[in-house]
Short mmCIF file of C-alpha atoms in Angstrom, two decimals:
data_model
loop_
_atom_site.label_atom_id
_atom_site.label_comp_id
_atom_site.label_asym_id
_atom_site.label_seq_id
_atom_site.Cartn_x
_atom_site.Cartn_y
_atom_site.Cartn_z
CA MET A 4 0.08 0.01 -0.03
CA ASN A 5 1.65 3.11 -1.27
CA ILE A 6 1.14 6.85 -1.17
CA THR A 7 -0.15 8.29 -4.43
CA LEU A 8 1.41 11.38 -6.10
CA GLU A 9 -1.68 13.36 -5.30
CA GLN A 10 -1.29 12.54 -1.68
CA ALA A 11 2.39 13.25 -1.70
CA GLN A 12 1.87 16.64 -3.25
CA LYS A 13 -0.81 17.39 -0.59
CA VAL A 14 1.83 16.48 2.14
CA VAL A 15 4.42 18.73 0.52
CA ALA A 16 1.95 21.54 0.28
CA ALA A 17 1.02 21.19 3.90
CA ALA A 18 4.74 21.14 4.85
CA ILE A 19 5.41 24.28 2.83
CA SER A 20 2.44 26.02 4.41
CA LYS A 21 3.69 25.29 7.96
CA SER A 22 7.14 26.32 6.98
CA LYS A 23 5.79 29.77 5.80
CA GLU A 24 3.95 30.01 9.07
CA LEU A 25 7.11 29.37 11.01
CA LYS A 26 9.09 31.63 8.66
CA VAL A 27 11.64 28.91 7.83
CA LEU A 28 13.03 27.55 4.60
CA MET A 29 12.95 23.85 4.06
CA ASP A 30 13.68 20.87 1.82
CA ILE A 31 10.88 18.38 1.74
CA THR A 32 11.19 14.77 0.63
CA VAL A 33 8.23 12.15 0.40
CA VAL A 34 9.01 8.51 -0.25
CA ASP A 35 6.62 5.58 -0.62
CA ALA A 36 6.37 2.49 1.54
CA GLY A 37 9.24 0.95 -0.42
CA THR A 38 11.43 4.04 0.36
CA ASN A 39 11.30 5.06 -3.25
CA LEU A 40 11.05 8.86 -4.06
CA VAL A 41 7.62 10.17 -4.88
CA ALA A 42 7.89 13.94 -4.49
CA PHE A 43 10.35 16.68 -3.58
CA ALA A 44 10.37 20.38 -3.04
CA ARG A 45 13.06 22.88 -2.15
CA MET A 46 11.76 26.23 -0.96
CA ASP A 47 13.64 29.23 -2.46
CA GLY A 48 16.79 29.89 -0.42
CA ALA A 49 16.67 26.67 1.59
CA TRP A 50 20.00 24.94 2.33
CA LEU A 51 21.42 22.92 -0.49
CA GLY A 52 22.80 20.37 2.00
CA SER A 53 19.34 19.64 3.17
CA ILE A 54 18.32 18.06 -0.18
CA ASP A 55 20.16 14.86 0.84
CA ILE A 56 19.37 15.20 4.54
CA SER A 57 15.60 15.42 3.92
CA ALA A 58 15.78 12.27 1.65
CA LYS A 59 17.72 10.36 4.33
CA LYS A 60 15.37 11.43 7.06
CA ALA A 61 12.36 10.17 4.98
CA ARG A 62 14.09 6.89 4.26
CA THR A 63 15.41 6.46 7.79
CA ALA A 64 11.91 6.86 9.20
CA ARG A 65 10.51 4.14 6.95
CA TYR A 66 13.52 1.93 7.37
CA PHE A 67 12.70 1.42 11.06
CA ASN A 68 9.08 2.59 11.20
CA MET A 69 9.67 5.37 13.81
CA PRO A 70 10.36 9.13 13.87
CA THR A 71 14.19 9.70 13.14
CA GLY A 72 14.73 11.38 16.39
CA GLU A 73 13.87 8.17 18.21
CA ILE A 74 16.78 6.35 16.51
CA GLY A 75 19.11 9.16 17.54
CA LYS A 76 18.38 8.56 21.16
CA LEU A 77 19.65 4.98 20.73
CA SER A 78 22.71 5.89 18.59
CA GLN A 79 24.57 8.09 21.05
CA PRO A 80 27.98 6.91 22.36
CA GLY A 81 27.41 4.12 24.79
CA GLU A 82 23.82 3.46 23.67
CA ALA A 83 22.64 0.32 22.01
CA LEU A 84 22.67 1.48 18.35
CA PHE A 85 25.90 3.58 18.36
CA GLY A 86 27.18 3.95 14.76
CA ILE A 87 23.90 2.77 13.06
CA GLU A 88 24.22 5.77 10.88
CA HIS A 89 26.91 3.95 8.85
CA SER A 90 24.26 1.51 7.45
CA ASN A 91 22.02 1.93 4.39
CA GLY A 92 24.33 4.43 2.62
CA GLY A 93 23.93 6.85 5.48
CA LEU A 94 21.14 7.41 7.95
CA ILE A 95 20.08 10.58 9.61
CA SER A 96 19.06 9.95 13.16
CA PHE A 97 17.91 13.43 14.33
CA PRO A 98 14.40 14.75 14.20
CA GLY A 99 12.62 15.65 10.91
CA GLY A 100 11.58 12.33 9.47
CA VAL A 101 8.11 10.92 10.18
CA LEU A 102 5.99 8.17 8.89
CA ILE A 103 2.92 8.79 6.67
CA LYS A 104 -0.12 6.73 7.39
CA ASN A 105 -3.52 6.37 5.73
CA SER A 106 -6.83 6.66 7.53
CA LYS A 107 -6.71 2.93 8.48
CA GLY A 108 -3.20 3.38 10.10
CA ASP A 109 -1.33 1.52 7.30
CA ILE A 110 2.10 3.00 6.60
CA ILE A 111 2.09 4.37 3.09
CA GLY A 112 5.35 6.34 2.98
CA ALA A 113 7.39 8.79 4.96
CA ILE A 114 8.26 12.49 4.88
CA GLY A 115 11.78 14.14 5.60
CA VAL A 116 12.22 17.75 6.28
CA SER A 117 15.47 19.59 6.70
CA GLY A 118 16.47 23.24 6.66
CA ASP A 119 16.24 24.78 10.15
CA SER A 120 16.29 23.57 13.85
CA VAL A 121 15.58 19.92 14.30
CA ASP A 122 12.45 20.97 16.39
CA ASN A 123 11.21 23.01 13.44
CA ASP A 124 12.09 20.28 11.00
CA HIS A 125 10.11 17.79 12.94
CA THR A 126 7.15 20.18 13.40
CA VAL A 127 6.99 20.74 9.58
CA ALA A 128 7.26 17.11 8.86
CA GLN A 129 4.54 16.32 11.23
CA ALA A 130 2.28 18.91 9.63
CA GLY A 131 2.97 17.26 6.25
CA ALA A 132 2.14 13.81 7.50
CA ASP A 133 -1.00 15.12 9.29
CA ALA A 134 -2.36 16.44 5.99
CA LEU A 135 -3.76 13.08 4.94
CA MET B 1 20.13 33.23 -11.86
CA ASN B 2 18.09 30.15 -10.60
CA ILE B 3 14.64 28.77 -11.16
CA THR B 4 12.31 29.37 -8.22
CA LEU B 5 10.25 26.56 -6.71
CA GLU B 6 7.13 28.10 -8.04
CA GLN B 7 8.59 28.07 -11.48
CA ALA B 8 9.75 24.45 -11.00
CA GLN B 9 6.37 23.36 -9.91
CA LYS B 10 4.85 24.99 -12.98
CA VAL B 11 7.38 23.00 -15.07
CA VAL B 12 6.43 19.81 -13.32
CA ALA B 13 2.63 20.49 -13.71
CA ALA B 14 3.18 21.11 -17.45
CA ALA B 15 5.12 17.93 -17.89
CA ILE B 16 2.44 15.95 -16.06
CA SER B 17 -0.19 17.51 -18.18
CA LYS B 18 1.54 16.62 -21.37
CA SER B 19 2.18 13.01 -20.03
CA LYS B 20 -1.55 12.59 -19.46
CA GLU B 21 -2.28 13.85 -22.99
CA LEU B 22 0.13 11.29 -24.35
CA LYS B 23 -1.19 8.63 -21.95
CA VAL B 24 2.30 7.83 -20.48
CA LEU B 25 3.58 7.60 -16.95
CA MET B 26 6.66 9.68 -16.15
CA ASP B 27 9.15 10.60 -13.45
CA ILE B 28 10.08 14.22 -13.62
CA THR B 29 13.03 15.99 -12.07
CA VAL B 30 13.84 19.76 -12.11
CA VAL B 31 17.22 20.99 -10.99
CA ASP B 32 18.53 24.53 -10.74
CA ALA B 33 21.36 26.19 -12.61
CA GLY B 34 23.79 24.58 -10.08
CA THR B 35 22.32 21.08 -10.80
CA ASN B 36 20.78 21.00 -7.34
CA LEU B 37 17.39 19.41 -6.98
CA VAL B 38 14.41 21.75 -6.86
CA ALA B 39 11.31 19.60 -7.57
CA PHE B 40 10.36 16.09 -8.32
CA ALA B 41 7.23 14.04 -9.00
CA ARG B 42 6.67 10.47 -9.89
CA MET B 43 3.33 9.70 -11.48
CA ASP B 44 1.41 6.75 -9.96
CA GLY B 45 2.74 3.56 -11.61
CA ALA B 46 5.66 5.21 -13.41
CA TRP B 47 8.90 3.16 -13.52
CA LEU B 48 11.00 3.08 -10.27
CA GLY B 49 14.15 2.99 -12.37
CA SER B 50 13.22 6.30 -13.97
CA ILE B 51 13.51 8.21 -10.65
CA ASP B 52 17.31 8.15 -11.01
CA ILE B 53 17.29 8.45 -14.78
CA SER B 54 15.16 11.55 -14.71
CA ALA B 55 17.55 13.05 -12.26
CA LYS B 56 20.63 12.08 -14.24
CA LYS B 57 19.02 13.53 -17.46
CA ALA B 58 18.38 16.87 -15.80
CA ARG B 59 21.87 17.06 -14.46
CA THR B 60 23.48 15.98 -17.65
CA ALA B 61 21.62 18.56 -19.73
CA ARG B 62 22.88 21.43 -17.46
CA TYR B 63 26.46 19.83 -17.12
CA PHE B 64 26.99 20.41 -20.73
CA ASN B 65 24.22 22.95 -21.58
CA MET B 66 22.62 20.95 -24.30
CA PRO B 67 19.76 18.32 -24.63
CA THR B 68 20.94 14.96 -23.42
CA GLY B 69 20.30 13.35 -26.81
CA GLU B 70 23.06 15.49 -28.33
CA ILE B 71 25.70 14.07 -25.98
CA GLY B 72 24.49 10.54 -26.87
CA LYS B 73 25.51 11.16 -30.54
CA LEU B 74 29.00 11.87 -29.41
CA SER B 75 29.29 9.05 -26.96
CA GLN B 76 28.87 6.17 -29.39
CA PRO B 77 31.65 3.68 -29.91
CA GLY B 78 34.38 5.40 -32.03
CA GLU B 79 33.04 8.89 -31.38
CA ALA B 80 34.78 11.73 -29.57
CA LEU B 81 33.07 11.34 -26.14
CA PHE B 82 32.90 7.56 -25.92
CA GLY B 83 32.49 6.60 -22.30
CA ILE B 84 31.63 10.08 -21.03
CA GLU B 85 28.73 8.35 -19.09
CA HIS B 86 31.30 7.27 -16.48
CA SER B 87 31.77 10.67 -15.39
CA ASN B 88 29.87 12.79 -12.73
CA GLY B 89 28.56 9.64 -10.93
CA GLY B 90 26.86 8.57 -14.08
CA LEU B 91 25.36 10.46 -16.99
CA ILE B 92 22.39 9.69 -19.16
CA SER B 93 23.06 10.61 -22.71
CA PHE B 94 19.87 9.71 -24.46
CA PRO B 95 16.90 12.12 -25.01
CA GLY B 96 14.81 13.37 -22.16
CA GLY B 97 16.76 15.94 -20.49
CA VAL B 98 16.57 19.67 -21.60
CA LEU B 99 17.52 23.06 -20.30
CA ILE B 100 15.13 25.46 -18.73
CA LYS B 101 15.59 29.18 -19.74
CA ASN B 102 13.86 32.34 -18.57
CA SER B 103 12.35 34.85 -21.05
CA LYS B 104 15.67 36.53 -21.65
CA GLY B 105 17.25 33.28 -22.71
CA ASP B 106 19.31 32.80 -19.39
CA ILE B 107 19.78 29.16 -18.27
CA ILE B 108 18.00 28.86 -14.93
CA GLY B 109 17.86 25.07 -14.66
CA ALA B 110 16.97 21.79 -16.37
CA ILE B 111 14.33 19.24 -16.53
CA GLY B 112 14.81 15.45 -16.99
CA VAL B 113 11.89 13.15 -17.85
CA SER B 114 12.04 9.33 -18.02
CA GLY B 115 9.24 6.61 -18.17
CA ASP B 116 8.50 5.85 -21.72
CA SER B 117 10.18 5.92 -25.25
CA VAL B 118 12.98 8.45 -25.46
CA ASP B 119 10.97 10.47 -27.92
CA ASN B 120 8.05 10.75 -25.56
CA ASP B 121 10.54 11.48 -22.66
CA HIS B 122 11.94 14.37 -24.72
CA THR B 123 8.49 15.75 -25.80
CA VAL B 124 7.29 15.80 -22.16
CA ALA B 125 10.51 17.44 -20.96
CA GLN B 126 10.27 20.05 -23.69
CA ALA B 127 6.63 20.75 -22.73
CA GLY B 128 7.82 21.30 -19.21
CA ALA B 129 10.60 23.63 -20.20
CA ASP B 130 8.23 25.56 -22.45
CA ALA B 131 5.85 26.29 -19.60
CA LEU B 132 7.97 29.26 -18.37
CA MET C 28 1.21 -5.48 -2.99
CA ASN C 29 4.42 -7.37 -1.97
CA ILE C 30 5.75 -10.89 -2.25
CA THR C 31 5.79 -12.68 1.11
CA LEU C 32 8.93 -14.51 2.44
CA GLU C 33 7.02 -17.82 2.06
CA GLN C 34 6.29 -17.05 -1.55
CA ALA C 35 9.94 -15.89 -2.11
CA GLN C 36 11.34 -19.08 -0.67
CA LYS C 37 9.13 -21.04 -2.87
CA VAL C 38 10.44 -19.07 -5.79
CA VAL C 39 14.05 -19.74 -4.75
CA ALA C 40 13.42 -23.41 -4.25
CA ALA C 41 11.94 -23.72 -7.80
CA ALA C 42 14.93 -21.94 -9.22
CA ILE C 43 17.32 -24.22 -7.43
CA SER C 44 15.36 -27.29 -8.57
CA LYS C 45 15.49 -26.05 -12.23
CA SER C 46 19.20 -25.37 -11.85
CA LYS C 47 19.88 -28.95 -10.71
CA GLU C 48 17.90 -30.22 -13.65
CA LEU C 49 20.14 -28.16 -15.94
CA LYS C 50 23.22 -29.13 -13.97
CA VAL C 51 24.02 -25.43 -13.42
CA LEU C 52 25.17 -23.42 -10.32
CA MET C 53 23.24 -20.23 -9.71
CA ASP C 54 23.00 -17.18 -7.50
CA ILE C 55 19.30 -16.29 -7.03
CA THR C 56 17.89 -12.97 -5.72
CA VAL C 57 14.28 -12.26 -5.01
CA VAL C 58 13.18 -8.54 -4.28
CA ASP C 59 9.78 -7.15 -3.55
CA ALA C 60 7.66 -4.73 -5.49
CA GLY C 61 9.67 -1.87 -3.95
CA THR C 62 13.02 -3.60 -5.00
CA ASN C 63 13.93 -4.30 -1.50
CA LEU C 64 15.67 -7.75 -0.87
CA VAL C 65 13.43 -10.58 0.52
CA ALA C 66 15.36 -13.81 -0.15
CA PHE C 67 18.69 -15.02 -1.54
CA ALA C 68 20.58 -18.23 -2.01
CA ARG C 69 23.90 -18.98 -3.63
CA MET C 70 24.33 -22.64 -4.65
CA ASP C 71 27.63 -24.32 -3.50
CA GLY C 72 30.28 -23.49 -6.12
CA ALA C 73 28.31 -20.75 -7.87
CA TRP C 74 30.15 -17.68 -9.11
CA LEU C 75 30.92 -15.01 -6.45
CA GLY C 76 30.49 -12.30 -8.93
CA SER C 77 26.89 -13.42 -9.58
CA ILE C 78 25.82 -12.36 -6.16
CA ASP C 79 25.74 -8.83 -7.24
CA ILE C 80 24.58 -9.57 -10.75
CA SER C 81 21.67 -11.56 -9.55
CA ALA C 82 20.69 -8.66 -7.36
CA LYS C 83 20.96 -6.14 -10.07
CA LYS C 84 19.02 -8.23 -12.51
CA ALA C 85 16.11 -8.61 -9.99
CA ARG C 86 16.07 -4.87 -9.40
CA THR C 87 16.46 -3.93 -13.13
CA ALA C 88 13.43 -6.14 -14.02
CA ARG C 89 11.34 -4.32 -11.46
CA TYR C 90 12.64 -0.87 -12.30
CA PHE C 91 11.34 -1.04 -15.79
CA ASN C 92 8.68 -3.84 -15.48
CA MET C 93 10.17 -6.03 -18.08
CA PRO C 94 12.59 -8.95 -18.51
CA THR C 95 16.22 -7.69 -18.23
CA GLY C 96 17.01 -8.95 -21.76
CA GLU C 97 14.48 -6.56 -23.33
CA ILE C 98 16.36 -3.66 -21.92
CA GLY C 99 19.64 -4.99 -23.34
CA LYS C 100 18.17 -4.90 -26.85
CA LEU C 101 17.56 -1.13 -26.45
CA SER C 102 21.00 -0.30 -24.84
CA GLN C 103 23.23 -1.49 -27.58
CA PRO C 104 25.40 1.06 -29.36
CA GLY C 105 23.23 3.29 -31.59
CA GLU C 106 20.02 2.14 -29.94
CA ALA C 107 17.69 4.41 -27.89
CA LEU C 108 18.82 3.50 -24.43
CA PHE C 109 22.56 3.18 -24.94
CA GLY C 110 24.30 3.66 -21.65
CA ILE C 111 21.25 3.19 -19.36
CA GLU C 112 23.39 0.79 -17.32
CA HIS C 113 25.00 3.72 -15.73
CA SER C 114 21.78 4.58 -13.80
CA ASN C 115 20.52 3.36 -10.53
CA GLY C 116 23.89 2.33 -9.16
CA GLY C 117 24.48 -0.10 -12.10
CA LEU C 118 21.86 -2.06 -14.02
CA ILE C 119 22.29 -5.42 -15.68
CA SER C 120 20.59 -5.49 -19.01
CA PHE C 121 21.09 -9.02 -20.25
CA PRO C 122 18.71 -11.92 -19.57
CA GLY C 123 18.21 -13.43 -16.10
CA GLY C 124 15.76 -10.94 -14.42
CA VAL C 125 12.11 -11.45 -14.64
CA LEU C 126 9.07 -10.07 -12.90
CA ILE C 127 7.06 -12.07 -10.30
CA LYS C 128 3.33 -11.67 -10.50
CA ASN C 129 0.52 -13.04 -8.29
CA SER C 130 -2.57 -15.00 -9.76
CA LYS C 131 -4.31 -11.72 -10.45
CA GLY C 132 -1.35 -10.44 -12.51
CA ASP C 133 -0.22 -7.85 -10.02
CA ILE C 134 3.51 -7.38 -9.88
CA ILE C 135 4.63 -8.38 -6.46
CA GLY C 136 8.47 -8.51 -6.92
CA ALA C 137 11.07 -9.77 -9.19
CA ILE C 138 13.68 -12.58 -9.46
CA GLY C 139 17.28 -12.30 -10.75
CA VAL C 140 19.40 -15.34 -11.53
CA SER C 141 23.08 -15.40 -12.50
CA GLY C 142 25.69 -18.18 -12.77
CA ASP C 143 25.72 -19.64 -16.34
CA SER C 144 24.86 -18.74 -19.98
CA VAL C 145 22.21 -15.93 -20.10
CA ASP C 146 19.82 -18.36 -21.71
CA ASN C 147 20.08 -20.72 -18.72
CA ASP C 148 19.91 -17.67 -16.27
CA HIS C 149 16.66 -16.62 -17.90
CA THR C 150 15.23 -20.19 -17.93
CA VAL C 151 15.92 -20.64 -14.25
CA ALA C 152 14.56 -17.21 -13.36
CA GLN C 153 11.36 -17.95 -15.26
CA ALA C 154 10.99 -21.29 -13.47
CA GLY C 155 11.27 -19.46 -10.24
CA ALA C 156 8.69 -16.83 -11.18
CA ASP C 157 6.30 -19.55 -12.50
CA ALA C 158 6.37 -21.32 -9.10
CA LEU C 159 3.65 -19.03 -7.73
CA MET D 2 36.31 -24.25 4.47
CA ASN D 3 33.04 -22.67 3.87
CA ILE D 4 29.48 -23.13 4.91
CA THR D 5 27.32 -24.82 2.36
CA LEU D 6 23.93 -23.45 1.16
CA GLU D 7 22.26 -26.42 2.93
CA GLN D 8 23.98 -25.44 6.17
CA ALA D 9 23.13 -21.76 5.63
CA GLN D 10 19.48 -22.40 5.11
CA LYS D 11 19.47 -24.50 8.21
CA VAL D 12 20.97 -21.49 10.12
CA VAL D 13 18.40 -19.19 8.64
CA ALA D 14 15.57 -21.54 9.45
CA ALA D 15 16.75 -21.78 13.08
CA ALA D 16 16.98 -18.01 13.39
CA ILE D 17 13.36 -17.67 11.98
CA SER D 18 12.26 -20.32 14.39
CA LYS D 19 13.73 -18.46 17.36
CA SER D 20 12.32 -15.11 16.07
CA LYS D 21 8.77 -16.60 16.03
CA GLU D 22 9.31 -17.86 19.59
CA LEU D 23 10.34 -14.38 20.72
CA LYS D 24 7.59 -12.75 18.61
CA VAL D 25 9.96 -10.46 16.74
CA LEU D 26 10.45 -9.77 12.97
CA MET D 27 14.04 -10.08 11.79
CA ASP D 28 16.23 -9.75 8.73
CA ILE D 29 18.74 -12.57 8.51
CA THR D 30 22.03 -12.64 6.50
CA VAL D 31 24.46 -15.65 6.33
CA VAL D 32 27.93 -15.12 4.70
CA ASP D 33 30.65 -17.62 4.10
CA ALA D 34 34.28 -17.59 5.49
CA GLY D 35 35.16 -15.08 2.62
CA THR D 36 32.36 -12.65 3.72
CA ASN D 37 30.47 -13.47 0.54
CA LEU D 38 26.70 -13.74 0.77
CA VAL D 39 25.26 -17.27 0.88
CA ALA D 40 21.63 -16.88 2.13
CA PHE D 41 19.21 -14.19 3.23
CA ALA D 42 15.64 -14.03 4.47
CA ARG D 43 13.48 -11.04 5.50
CA MET D 44 10.45 -11.98 7.60
CA ASP D 45 7.19 -10.31 6.55
CA GLY D 46 7.01 -6.89 8.12
CA ALA D 47 10.58 -6.77 9.32
CA TRP D 48 12.38 -3.37 8.96
CA LEU D 49 13.67 -2.41 5.59
CA GLY D 50 16.60 -0.73 7.10
CA SER D 51 17.74 -4.10 8.63
CA ILE D 52 18.42 -5.67 5.25
CA ASP D 53 21.68 -3.78 5.12
CA ILE D 54 22.33 -3.84 8.90
CA SER D 55 22.04 -7.68 8.99
CA ALA D 56 24.52 -7.92 6.13
CA LYS D 57 26.89 -5.59 7.74
CA LYS D 58 26.71 -7.40 10.97
CA ALA D 59 27.48 -10.75 9.41
CA ARG D 60 30.54 -9.41 7.56
CA THR D 61 31.73 -7.30 10.58
CA ALA D 62 31.70 -10.58 12.72
CA ARG D 63 33.76 -12.40 10.16
CA TYR D 64 35.98 -9.42 9.36
CA PHE D 65 37.43 -9.44 12.92
CA ASN D 66 36.36 -12.91 14.04
CA MET D 67 34.31 -11.86 17.02
CA PRO D 68 30.74 -11.06 17.84
CA THR D 69 29.93 -7.56 16.63
CA GLY D 70 29.07 -6.27 20.10
CA GLU D 71 32.73 -6.78 21.13
CA ILE D 72 33.86 -4.36 18.52
CA GLY D 73 31.50 -1.80 19.66
CA LYS D 74 32.99 -1.77 23.12
CA LEU D 75 36.28 -0.73 21.61
CA SER D 76 34.83 1.88 19.14
CA GLN D 77 33.28 4.17 21.67
CA PRO D 78 34.65 7.74 21.93
CA GLY D 79 38.09 7.63 23.56
CA GLU D 80 38.50 3.99 22.94
CA ALA D 81 41.19 2.26 20.77
CA LEU D 82 39.05 1.70 17.74
CA PHE D 83 36.99 4.84 17.74
CA GLY D 84 35.68 5.36 14.16
CA ILE D 85 36.32 1.86 12.91
CA GLU D 86 32.84 1.88 11.49
CA HIS D 87 34.04 3.99 8.57
CA SER D 88 36.12 1.09 7.15
CA ASN D 89 35.09 -1.68 4.84
CA GLY D 90 32.11 0.19 3.30
CA GLY D 91 30.56 0.66 6.83
CA LEU D 92 30.73 -1.73 9.81
CA ILE D 93 27.92 -2.34 12.36
CA SER D 94 29.50 -2.70 15.79
CA PHE D 95 26.59 -3.52 18.05
CA PRO D 96 25.28 -6.99 18.87
CA GLY D 97 23.67 -9.27 16.34
CA GLY D 98 26.48 -10.50 14.26
CA VAL D 99 28.19 -13.82 15.34
CA LEU D 100 30.56 -16.40 13.77
CA ILE D 101 29.42 -19.77 12.53
CA LYS D 102 31.67 -22.69 13.24
CA ASN D 103 31.58 -26.37 12.34
CA SER D 104 31.82 -29.22 14.84
CA LYS D 105 35.58 -29.06 14.72
CA GLY D 106 35.56 -25.34 15.72
CA ASP D 107 36.65 -23.98 12.16
CA ILE D 108 35.04 -20.72 11.28
CA ILE D 109 32.96 -21.41 8.15
CA GLY D 110 30.92 -18.13 8.02
CA ALA D 111 28.88 -15.66 10.00
CA ILE D 112 25.32 -14.76 10.63
CA GLY D 113 23.98 -11.15 11.11
CA VAL D 114 20.51 -10.47 12.48
CA SER D 115 18.71 -7.12 12.78
CA GLY D 116 15.05 -6.13 13.47
CA ASP D 117 14.58 -5.77 17.19
CA SER D 118 16.50 -4.82 20.36
CA VAL D 119 20.16 -5.67 20.01
CA ASP D 120 19.71 -8.29 22.77
CA ASN D 121 17.08 -10.09 20.80
CA ASP D 122 19.13 -9.64 17.54
CA HIS D 123 22.06 -11.40 19.29
CA THR D 124 19.90 -14.17 20.73
CA VAL D 125 18.47 -14.87 17.28
CA ALA D 126 21.90 -14.84 15.66
CA GLN D 127 23.24 -17.16 18.30
CA ALA D 128 20.36 -19.61 17.78
CA GLY D 129 21.09 -19.55 14.15
CA ALA D 130 24.83 -20.32 14.58
CA ASP D 131 24.11 -23.03 17.09
CA ALA D 132 21.93 -24.91 14.64
CA LEU D 133 24.97 -26.44 13.00
#
């Protein structure tokens, strides 16, 4: 069960709307349940380095079916998953990646947002995911 | 001078519109003048392998400031640029990538389209570029 | 709609059975509809280089929804898709990768086989896909 | 001296059996003594990100002939092997990778398991290795 392009564009639009409300500039990636890219948008002036980070956040959230920040708690020095970021061609384990579910609760994809503080990144990603 | 997100989304919308007219399913990438990703859309059911190809077409067009098919003529066995596809992390040298210019003729980005015959890929990419 | 592990193991078993019948040694990869790995088996003595080739064949078949050998016809020098192998981290465009469909005809994954002649590779892959 | 496919499949089956007993969903990779892939299985619903992690755990165990968790103790900040995860295309240095030995004690391969807590990952990997 995969997100459609129409749904993904709705998610991106909601994320951009929230970004404007917060007065931040974001890169926004949406992937499907198989972690394949569906939609992307970079707001004018948003960080170039966040293109890749937003993509890695979206994939990381789907790879482990949890918000990216949860993984980061477990990957600190001395914690159980220290160094997990070296897998899968590079994970991003700080906040900004969240799952996208349909009305039945099935995972249909994930959104990754990067461009500002990780709190704002997460807030924008959640606003995107909540649009469905 | 770079394409804006609003312009890139207009380019993507025009490419999708042309794809629907041709009854084809496409992956569409828009990059800016620095070859950095601005917008992407994968139509429902479009080839997964075309995500990367559309991105490589857009970048290839901007790398050398010409439609991707022109490079392919020069990269055949025995021709001057044979093997150029090995550069830049992988080029795509068949049609479907074209430059995007503003009304003054300045290059502001490029569009790459993949998902059907190379002729249709090029037609859809050109329709996208012509939207500005 | 994705292949299950039970189905994938049935596909692998059928491919191994056909390989033994042909007296060939094969590497066999099964991916799901999102091109993510589900099952793999390397027969004793099969080529080490075919581990990666079988994986690339399976993904290539799903990337473009056709048997890998069809792509190879179009990627020869002078043909429309010359050089496409440079995309997606490396494609394999000779026979041995085929789609896996369920009884309704939905694509649920793909199988890639490598280890002998491309004709035998394809025959074994098809035998695997036909097991469902 | 290398693990056979029959042995590797027995290891995978034992790991799946233990996973079901623990009610966890795992990705399971078996490599031979040369770190080359022999068998893989992803249980239905297991994390997609654990495909790569299970493979890296299996190889990491064999690269240094010790359980992966032992390496993680030495790769913490300030410790002797800090940063070793950057080698070999990416190591995984937390538990879940263990060596596979034959009845004489010769190393014939390794198993990597990922999909749950690192304790469960290790328990399942050990159950797999103990099947021979």
